[in-house]
Amino acid sequence: SQELEQSPQSLIVQEGKNLTINCTSSKTLYGLYWYKQKYGEGLIFLMMLQKGGEEKSHEKITAKLDEKKQQSSLHITASQPSHAGIYLCGADRIYGGATNKLIFGTGTLLAVQP
Amino acid sequence: NAGVTQTPKFQVLKTGQSMTLQCAQDMNHNSMYWYRQDPGMGLRLIYYSASEGTTDKGEVPNGYNVSRLNKREFSLRLESAAPSQTSVYFCASRRDRGANQPQHFGDGTRLSIL
Protein backbone atom coordinates (compact mmCIF):
# COMPACT_ATOMS: atom_id res chain seq x y z
CA SER A 1 0.00 0.00 0.00
CA GLN A 2 1.05 3.58 -0.58
CA GLU A 3 2.76 5.39 2.28
CA LEU A 4 0.92 8.53 1.20
CA GLU A 5 -2.71 8.03 0.27
CA GLN A 6 -4.61 10.71 -1.58
CA SER A 7 -8.35 10.96 -1.89
CA PRO A 8 -10.25 11.24 -4.03
CA GLN A 9 -8.32 9.80 -6.97
CA SER A 10 -10.26 12.00 -9.34
CA LEU A 11 -12.74 14.81 -9.04
CA ILE A 12 -15.01 16.68 -11.46
CA VAL A 13 -16.53 19.91 -10.22
CA GLN A 14 -18.52 22.74 -11.72
CA GLU A 15 -16.74 26.06 -12.02
CA GLY A 16 -17.30 28.11 -8.92
CA LYS A 17 -17.66 25.15 -6.55
CA ASN A 18 -15.39 24.48 -3.59
CA LEU A 19 -13.47 21.24 -3.24
CA THR A 20 -11.11 19.44 -0.87
CA ILE A 21 -8.33 16.95 -1.54
CA ASN A 22 -6.87 14.88 1.29
CA CYS A 23 -3.45 13.38 1.82
CA THR A 24 -3.00 10.80 4.60
CA SER A 25 0.32 9.42 5.76
CA SER A 26 1.02 6.18 7.61
CA LYS A 27 3.86 8.00 9.41
CA THR A 28 4.23 11.36 11.11
CA LEU A 29 4.71 14.11 8.58
CA TYR A 30 7.66 16.44 9.11
CA GLY A 31 7.53 18.28 5.83
CA LEU A 32 4.47 18.13 3.62
CA TYR A 33 4.45 19.59 0.13
CA TRP A 34 1.70 20.21 -2.34
CA TYR A 35 2.44 20.25 -6.06
CA LYS A 36 0.31 20.74 -9.13
CA GLN A 37 0.99 19.08 -12.47
CA LYS A 38 -0.61 19.90 -15.78
CA TYR A 39 -0.58 17.34 -18.55
CA GLY A 40 2.73 17.35 -20.36
CA GLU A 41 4.39 19.61 -17.83
CA GLY A 42 6.47 19.34 -14.72
CA LEU A 43 5.45 19.65 -11.10
CA ILE A 44 4.80 23.15 -9.85
CA PHE A 45 5.46 23.74 -6.16
CA LEU A 46 2.41 25.19 -4.39
CA MET A 47 3.02 25.13 -0.65
CA MET A 48 5.04 23.57 2.12
CA LEU A 49 3.67 22.81 5.60
CA GLN A 50 5.90 21.99 8.52
CA LYS A 51 4.11 22.38 11.81
CA GLY A 52 1.04 20.65 13.14
CA GLY A 53 -1.92 22.98 12.78
CA GLU A 54 -0.18 25.09 10.16
CA GLU A 55 -2.31 26.59 7.41
CA LYS A 56 -1.13 28.39 4.28
CA SER A 57 -2.92 30.03 1.41
CA HIS A 58 -1.99 30.94 -2.12
CA GLU A 59 -4.65 32.79 -4.09
CA LYS A 60 -7.75 30.59 -3.72
CA ILE A 61 -5.91 27.48 -2.53
CA THR A 62 -5.53 26.73 1.18
CA ALA A 63 -3.61 23.84 2.67
CA LYS A 64 -3.63 22.60 6.26
CA LEU A 65 -1.55 20.13 8.23
CA ASP A 66 -3.51 18.55 11.05
CA GLU A 67 -2.38 18.69 14.65
CA LYS A 68 -1.33 15.06 14.73
CA LYS A 69 0.70 15.65 11.58
CA GLN A 70 -0.52 12.65 9.69
CA GLN A 71 -2.97 14.28 7.33
CA SER A 72 -3.08 17.32 5.12
CA SER A 73 -5.95 18.81 3.18
CA LEU A 74 -5.95 21.10 0.16
CA HIS A 75 -9.01 23.25 -0.28
CA ILE A 76 -9.87 25.24 -3.40
CA THR A 77 -12.47 27.96 -3.10
CA ALA A 78 -14.58 29.00 -6.10
CA SER A 79 -12.80 26.68 -8.53
CA GLN A 80 -11.82 27.88 -11.99
CA PRO A 81 -10.78 26.00 -15.14
CA SER A 82 -7.22 27.12 -14.44
CA HIS A 83 -7.26 24.93 -11.31
CA ALA A 84 -7.57 21.77 -13.40
CA GLY A 85 -4.68 19.35 -13.24
CA ILE A 86 -3.14 16.69 -11.04
CA TYR A 87 -2.48 17.58 -7.41
CA LEU A 88 0.26 15.66 -5.67
CA CYS A 89 1.23 15.66 -2.04
CA GLY A 90 4.82 14.88 -1.11
CA ALA A 91 6.57 14.18 2.18
CA ASP A 92 10.17 14.10 3.36
CA ARG A 93 11.68 10.73 4.18
CA ILE A 94 15.24 9.95 5.21
CA TYR A 95 16.86 7.87 2.52
CA GLY A 96 20.26 6.29 2.44
CA GLY A 97 21.31 8.25 5.49
CA ALA A 98 22.60 11.04 3.30
CA THR A 99 19.64 12.93 2.08
CA ASN A 100 15.99 13.54 2.50
CA LYS A 101 13.99 12.48 -0.47
CA LEU A 102 10.42 13.19 -1.31
CA ILE A 103 7.87 10.45 -1.54
CA PHE A 104 4.66 11.22 -3.36
CA GLY A 105 1.07 10.20 -3.27
CA THR A 106 -0.41 8.90 -6.51
CA GLY A 107 -2.22 12.15 -7.15
CA THR A 108 -5.72 13.56 -7.52
CA LEU A 109 -6.93 14.43 -11.00
CA LEU A 110 -9.11 17.54 -10.92
CA ALA A 111 -11.35 18.61 -13.79
CA VAL A 112 -13.32 21.85 -13.62
CA GLN A 113 -16.29 22.16 -15.93
CA PRO A 114 -17.11 25.67 -17.17
CA ASN B 1 14.14 32.67 -14.79
CA ALA B 2 14.79 29.14 -16.10
CA GLY B 3 14.90 27.06 -12.90
CA VAL B 4 15.43 23.41 -13.91
CA THR B 5 15.90 22.73 -17.62
CA GLN B 6 15.67 19.26 -19.14
CA THR B 7 16.60 18.18 -22.66
CA PRO B 8 15.27 16.64 -24.78
CA LYS B 9 11.54 17.01 -24.15
CA PHE B 10 10.64 13.96 -26.25
CA GLN B 11 12.62 10.98 -27.49
CA VAL B 12 11.89 7.69 -29.19
CA LEU B 13 14.50 4.95 -29.02
CA LYS B 14 14.81 1.41 -30.23
CA THR B 15 15.52 -1.36 -27.76
CA GLY B 16 19.25 -1.56 -27.11
CA GLN B 17 20.05 2.03 -28.03
CA SER B 18 21.68 4.33 -25.54
CA MET B 19 21.04 7.94 -24.71
CA THR B 20 21.68 10.61 -22.11
CA LEU B 21 19.07 12.87 -20.58
CA GLN B 22 20.41 16.27 -19.62
CA CYS B 23 19.41 18.40 -16.66
CA ALA B 24 20.69 21.79 -15.57
CA GLN B 25 19.59 24.12 -12.76
CA ASP B 26 20.44 27.78 -12.28
CA MET B 27 19.36 28.15 -8.64
CA ASN B 28 22.74 27.29 -7.12
CA HIS B 29 21.22 24.20 -5.52
CA ASN B 30 23.42 21.54 -4.02
CA SER B 31 21.12 18.51 -4.36
CA MET B 32 19.70 17.09 -7.57
CA TYR B 33 17.39 14.16 -8.31
CA TRP B 34 16.13 12.00 -11.15
CA TYR B 35 12.62 10.50 -11.00
CA ARG B 36 10.48 8.50 -13.34
CA GLN B 37 6.72 8.82 -13.43
CA ASP B 38 4.54 5.93 -14.53
CA PRO B 39 0.75 5.51 -14.44
CA GLY B 40 -0.38 3.99 -11.16
CA MET B 41 3.17 4.04 -9.76
CA GLY B 42 3.57 7.72 -9.05
CA LEU B 43 7.02 9.28 -8.96
CA ARG B 44 9.92 7.01 -8.12
CA LEU B 45 13.46 8.08 -7.36
CA ILE B 46 16.09 6.67 -9.72
CA TYR B 47 19.29 8.38 -8.53
CA TYR B 48 20.19 11.43 -6.54
CA SER B 49 23.17 13.64 -5.92
CA ALA B 50 23.15 15.10 -2.42
CA SER B 51 26.02 17.44 -3.31
CA GLU B 52 28.50 18.04 -6.10
CA GLY B 53 30.80 15.07 -6.43
CA THR B 54 28.43 12.51 -4.91
CA THR B 55 25.77 10.28 -6.42
CA ASP B 56 23.66 7.53 -4.87
CA LYS B 57 21.07 5.01 -5.96
CA GLY B 58 17.40 5.60 -5.35
CA GLU B 59 14.52 3.14 -5.45
CA VAL B 60 14.79 2.03 -9.09
CA PRO B 61 18.41 2.46 -10.30
CA ASN B 62 18.77 -0.66 -12.44
CA GLY B 63 19.49 0.11 -16.09
CA TYR B 64 20.57 3.70 -15.39
CA ASN B 65 23.74 5.61 -14.64
CA VAL B 66 24.21 9.23 -13.64
CA SER B 67 26.90 11.86 -13.72
CA ARG B 68 27.04 15.00 -11.62
CA LEU B 69 29.07 16.98 -14.11
CA ASN B 70 29.29 20.10 -11.93
CA LYS B 71 27.06 21.90 -9.47
CA ARG B 72 24.60 22.89 -12.20
CA GLU B 73 24.32 19.71 -14.26
CA PHE B 74 23.13 16.18 -13.50
CA SER B 75 22.71 13.74 -16.40
CA LEU B 76 20.95 10.38 -16.60
CA ARG B 77 22.17 7.72 -19.01
CA LEU B 78 20.41 4.67 -20.36
CA GLU B 79 23.14 2.34 -21.61
CA SER B 80 20.90 -0.21 -23.35
CA ALA B 81 17.30 0.97 -23.46
CA ALA B 82 14.50 -1.49 -22.71
CA PRO B 83 10.73 -1.10 -23.26
CA SER B 84 10.27 -1.13 -19.46
CA GLN B 85 12.10 2.19 -19.39
CA THR B 86 9.36 3.90 -21.35
CA SER B 87 8.33 6.64 -18.97
CA VAL B 88 8.34 10.34 -18.21
CA TYR B 89 11.59 11.38 -16.55
CA PHE B 90 11.83 14.35 -14.22
CA CYS B 91 14.86 16.08 -12.87
CA ALA B 92 14.58 18.08 -9.66
CA SER B 93 16.81 20.14 -7.43
CA ARG B 94 16.69 21.52 -3.90
CA ARG B 95 18.91 23.80 -1.90
CA ASP B 96 20.59 20.99 0.01
CA ARG B 97 20.03 17.57 1.49
CA GLY B 98 18.04 18.75 4.50
CA ALA B 99 14.31 18.47 5.06
CA ASN B 100 11.66 21.16 4.96
CA GLN B 101 12.58 22.66 1.64
CA PRO B 102 10.82 22.04 -1.63
CA GLN B 103 12.24 20.34 -4.67
CA HIS B 104 11.90 22.21 -7.94
CA PHE B 105 11.13 20.20 -11.04
CA GLY B 106 11.88 20.45 -14.73
CA ASP B 107 9.21 19.93 -17.38
CA GLY B 108 10.19 16.33 -18.00
CA THR B 109 11.46 14.14 -20.82
CA ARG B 110 8.93 11.82 -22.44
CA LEU B 111 10.81 8.71 -23.50
CA SER B 112 9.42 5.84 -25.56
CA ILE B 113 11.38 2.64 -26.14
CA LEU B 114 10.17 0.54 -29.06
mmCIF file of C-alpha atoms in Angstrom, chain B:
data_model
loop_
_atom_site.group_PDB
_atom_site.id
_atom_site.type_symbol
_atom_site.label_atom_id
_atom_site.label_comp_id
_atom_site.label_asym_id
_atom_site.label_seq_id
_atom_site.Cartn_x
_atom_site.Cartn_y
_atom_site.Cartn_z
ATOM 1 C CA ASN B 1 14.137 32.670 -14.785
ATOM 2 C CA ALA B 2 14.791 29.137 -16.104
ATOM 3 C CA GLY B 3 14.904 27.057 -12.901
ATOM 4 C CA VAL B 4 15.427 23.409 -13.915
ATOM 5 C CA THR B 5 15.895 22.727 -17.621
ATOM 6 C CA GLN B 6 15.666 19.264 -19.143
ATOM 7 C CA THR B 7 16.598 18.176 -22.657
ATOM 8 C CA PRO B 8 15.274 16.643 -24.783
ATOM 9 C CA LYS B 9 11.542 17.006 -24.148
ATOM 10 C CA PHE B 10 10.642 13.964 -26.254
ATOM 11 C CA GLN B 11 12.621 10.985 -27.485
ATOM 12 C CA VAL B 12 11.887 7.689 -29.194
ATOM 13 C CA LEU B 13 14.496 4.954 -29.025
ATOM 14 C CA LYS B 14 14.811 1.410 -30.233
ATOM 15 C CA THR B 15 15.522 -1.362 -27.765
ATOM 16 C CA GLY B 16 19.247 -1.564 -27.107
ATOM 17 C CA GLN B 17 20.048 2.031 -28.027
ATOM 18 C CA SER B 18 21.682 4.332 -25.537
ATOM 19 C CA MET B 19 21.042 7.945 -24.711
ATOM 20 C CA THR B 20 21.685 10.613 -22.105
ATOM 21 C CA LEU B 21 19.069 12.873 -20.576
ATOM 22 C CA GLN B 22 20.406 16.265 -19.625
ATOM 23 C CA CYS B 23 19.415 18.404 -16.658
ATOM 24 C CA ALA B 24 20.686 21.793 -15.571
ATOM 25 C CA GLN B 25 19.590 24.121 -12.763
ATOM 26 C CA ASP B 26 20.438 27.775 -12.283
ATOM 27 C CA MET B 27 19.359 28.152 -8.642
ATOM 28 C CA ASN B 28 22.745 27.293 -7.124
ATOM 29 C CA HIS B 29 21.221 24.201 -5.521
ATOM 30 C CA ASN B 30 23.423 21.540 -4.019
ATOM 31 C CA SER B 31 21.121 18.512 -4.358
ATOM 32 C CA MET B 32 19.705 17.095 -7.567
ATOM 33 C CA TYR B 33 17.394 14.160 -8.310
ATOM 34 C CA TRP B 34 16.127 12.000 -11.153
ATOM 35 C CA TYR B 35 12.616 10.505 -11.004
ATOM 36 C CA ARG B 36 10.482 8.502 -13.343
ATOM 37 C CA GLN B 37 6.716 8.820 -13.433
ATOM 38 C CA ASP B 38 4.536 5.927 -14.528
ATOM 39 C CA PRO B 39 0.748 5.511 -14.439
ATOM 40 C CA GLY B 40 -0.383 3.990 -11.157
ATOM 41 C CA MET B 41 3.166 4.039 -9.757
ATOM 42 C CA GLY B 42 3.573 7.716 -9.051
ATOM 43 C CA LEU B 43 7.018 9.281 -8.961
ATOM 44 C CA ARG B 44 9.922 7.010 -8.121
ATOM 45 C CA LEU B 45 13.461 8.081 -7.361
ATOM 46 C CA ILE B 46 16.095 6.674 -9.723
ATOM 47 C CA TYR B 47 19.295 8.377 -8.526
ATOM 48 C CA TYR B 48 20.185 11.425 -6.543
ATOM 49 C CA SER B 49 23.171 13.641 -5.918
ATOM 50 C CA ALA B 50 23.149 15.100 -2.422
ATOM 51 C CA SER B 51 26.017 17.439 -3.312
ATOM 52 C CA GLU B 52 28.496 18.044 -6.100
ATOM 53 C CA GLY B 53 30.803 15.072 -6.431
ATOM 54 C CA THR B 54 28.429 12.506 -4.914
ATOM 55 C CA THR B 55 25.766 10.276 -6.421
ATOM 56 C CA ASP B 56 23.657 7.531 -4.873
ATOM 57 C CA LYS B 57 21.069 5.008 -5.956
ATOM 58 C CA GLY B 58 17.396 5.599 -5.350
ATOM 59 C CA GLU B 59 14.524 3.136 -5.450
ATOM 60 C CA VAL B 60 14.792 2.028 -9.089
ATOM 61 C CA PRO B 61 18.414 2.456 -10.297
ATOM 62 C CA ASN B 62 18.770 -0.660 -12.444
ATOM 63 C CA GLY B 63 19.493 0.110 -16.088
ATOM 64 C CA TYR B 64 20.573 3.703 -15.394
ATOM 65 C CA ASN B 65 23.739 5.607 -14.642
ATOM 66 C CA VAL B 66 24.215 9.227 -13.641
ATOM 67 C CA SER B 67 26.902 11.862 -13.724
ATOM 68 C CA ARG B 68 27.041 15.001 -11.624
ATOM 69 C CA LEU B 69 29.074 16.984 -14.111
ATOM 70 C CA ASN B 70 29.291 20.102 -11.931
ATOM 71 C CA LYS B 71 27.057 21.899 -9.472
ATOM 72 C CA ARG B 72 24.595 22.885 -12.202
ATOM 73 C CA GLU B 73 24.318 19.706 -14.256
ATOM 74 C CA PHE B 74 23.125 16.179 -13.498
ATOM 75 C CA SER B 75 22.711 13.739 -16.401
ATOM 76 C CA LEU B 76 20.951 10.382 -16.600
ATOM 77 C CA ARG B 77 22.173 7.719 -19.012
ATOM 78 C CA LEU B 78 20.411 4.672 -20.361
ATOM 79 C CA GLU B 79 23.138 2.337 -21.606
ATOM 80 C CA SER B 80 20.896 -0.210 -23.345
ATOM 81 C CA ALA B 81 17.297 0.969 -23.457
ATOM 82 C CA ALA B 82 14.497 -1.488 -22.714
ATOM 83 C CA PRO B 83 10.729 -1.100 -23.265
ATOM 84 C CA SER B 84 10.265 -1.126 -19.463
ATOM 85 C CA GLN B 85 12.104 2.186 -19.387
ATOM 86 C CA THR B 86 9.360 3.902 -21.352
ATOM 87 C CA SER B 87 8.329 6.641 -18.966
ATOM 88 C CA VAL B 88 8.340 10.337 -18.210
ATOM 89 C CA TYR B 89 11.592 11.376 -16.546
ATOM 90 C CA PHE B 90 11.828 14.352 -14.224
ATOM 91 C CA CYS B 91 14.864 16.081 -12.872
ATOM 92 C CA ALA B 92 14.575 18.081 -9.659
ATOM 93 C CA SER B 93 16.809 20.143 -7.430
ATOM 94 C CA ARG B 94 16.686 21.524 -3.904
ATOM 95 C CA ARG B 95 18.913 23.802 -1.902
ATOM 96 C CA ASP B 96 20.590 20.995 0.014
ATOM 97 C CA ARG B 97 20.030 17.566 1.494
ATOM 98 C CA GLY B 98 18.035 18.748 4.498
ATOM 99 C CA ALA B 99 14.311 18.466 5.058
ATOM 100 C CA ASN B 100 11.662 21.161 4.956
ATOM 101 C CA GLN B 101 12.577 22.658 1.645
ATOM 102 C CA PRO B 102 10.817 22.045 -1.631
ATOM 103 C CA GLN B 103 12.240 20.340 -4.673
ATOM 104 C CA HIS B 104 11.901 22.212 -7.938
ATOM 105 C CA PHE B 105 11.134 20.195 -11.038
ATOM 106 C CA GLY B 106 11.882 20.448 -14.730
ATOM 107 C CA ASP B 107 9.207 19.930 -17.380
ATOM 108 C CA GLY B 108 10.189 16.328 -18.001
ATOM 109 C CA THR B 109 11.460 14.138 -20.816
ATOM 110 C CA ARG B 110 8.932 11.815 -22.435
ATOM 111 C CA LEU B 111 10.811 8.706 -23.499
ATOM 112 C CA SER B 112 9.416 5.841 -25.562
ATOM 113 C CA ILE B 113 11.377 2.640 -26.141
ATOM 114 C CA LEU B 114 10.174 0.544 -29.061
#
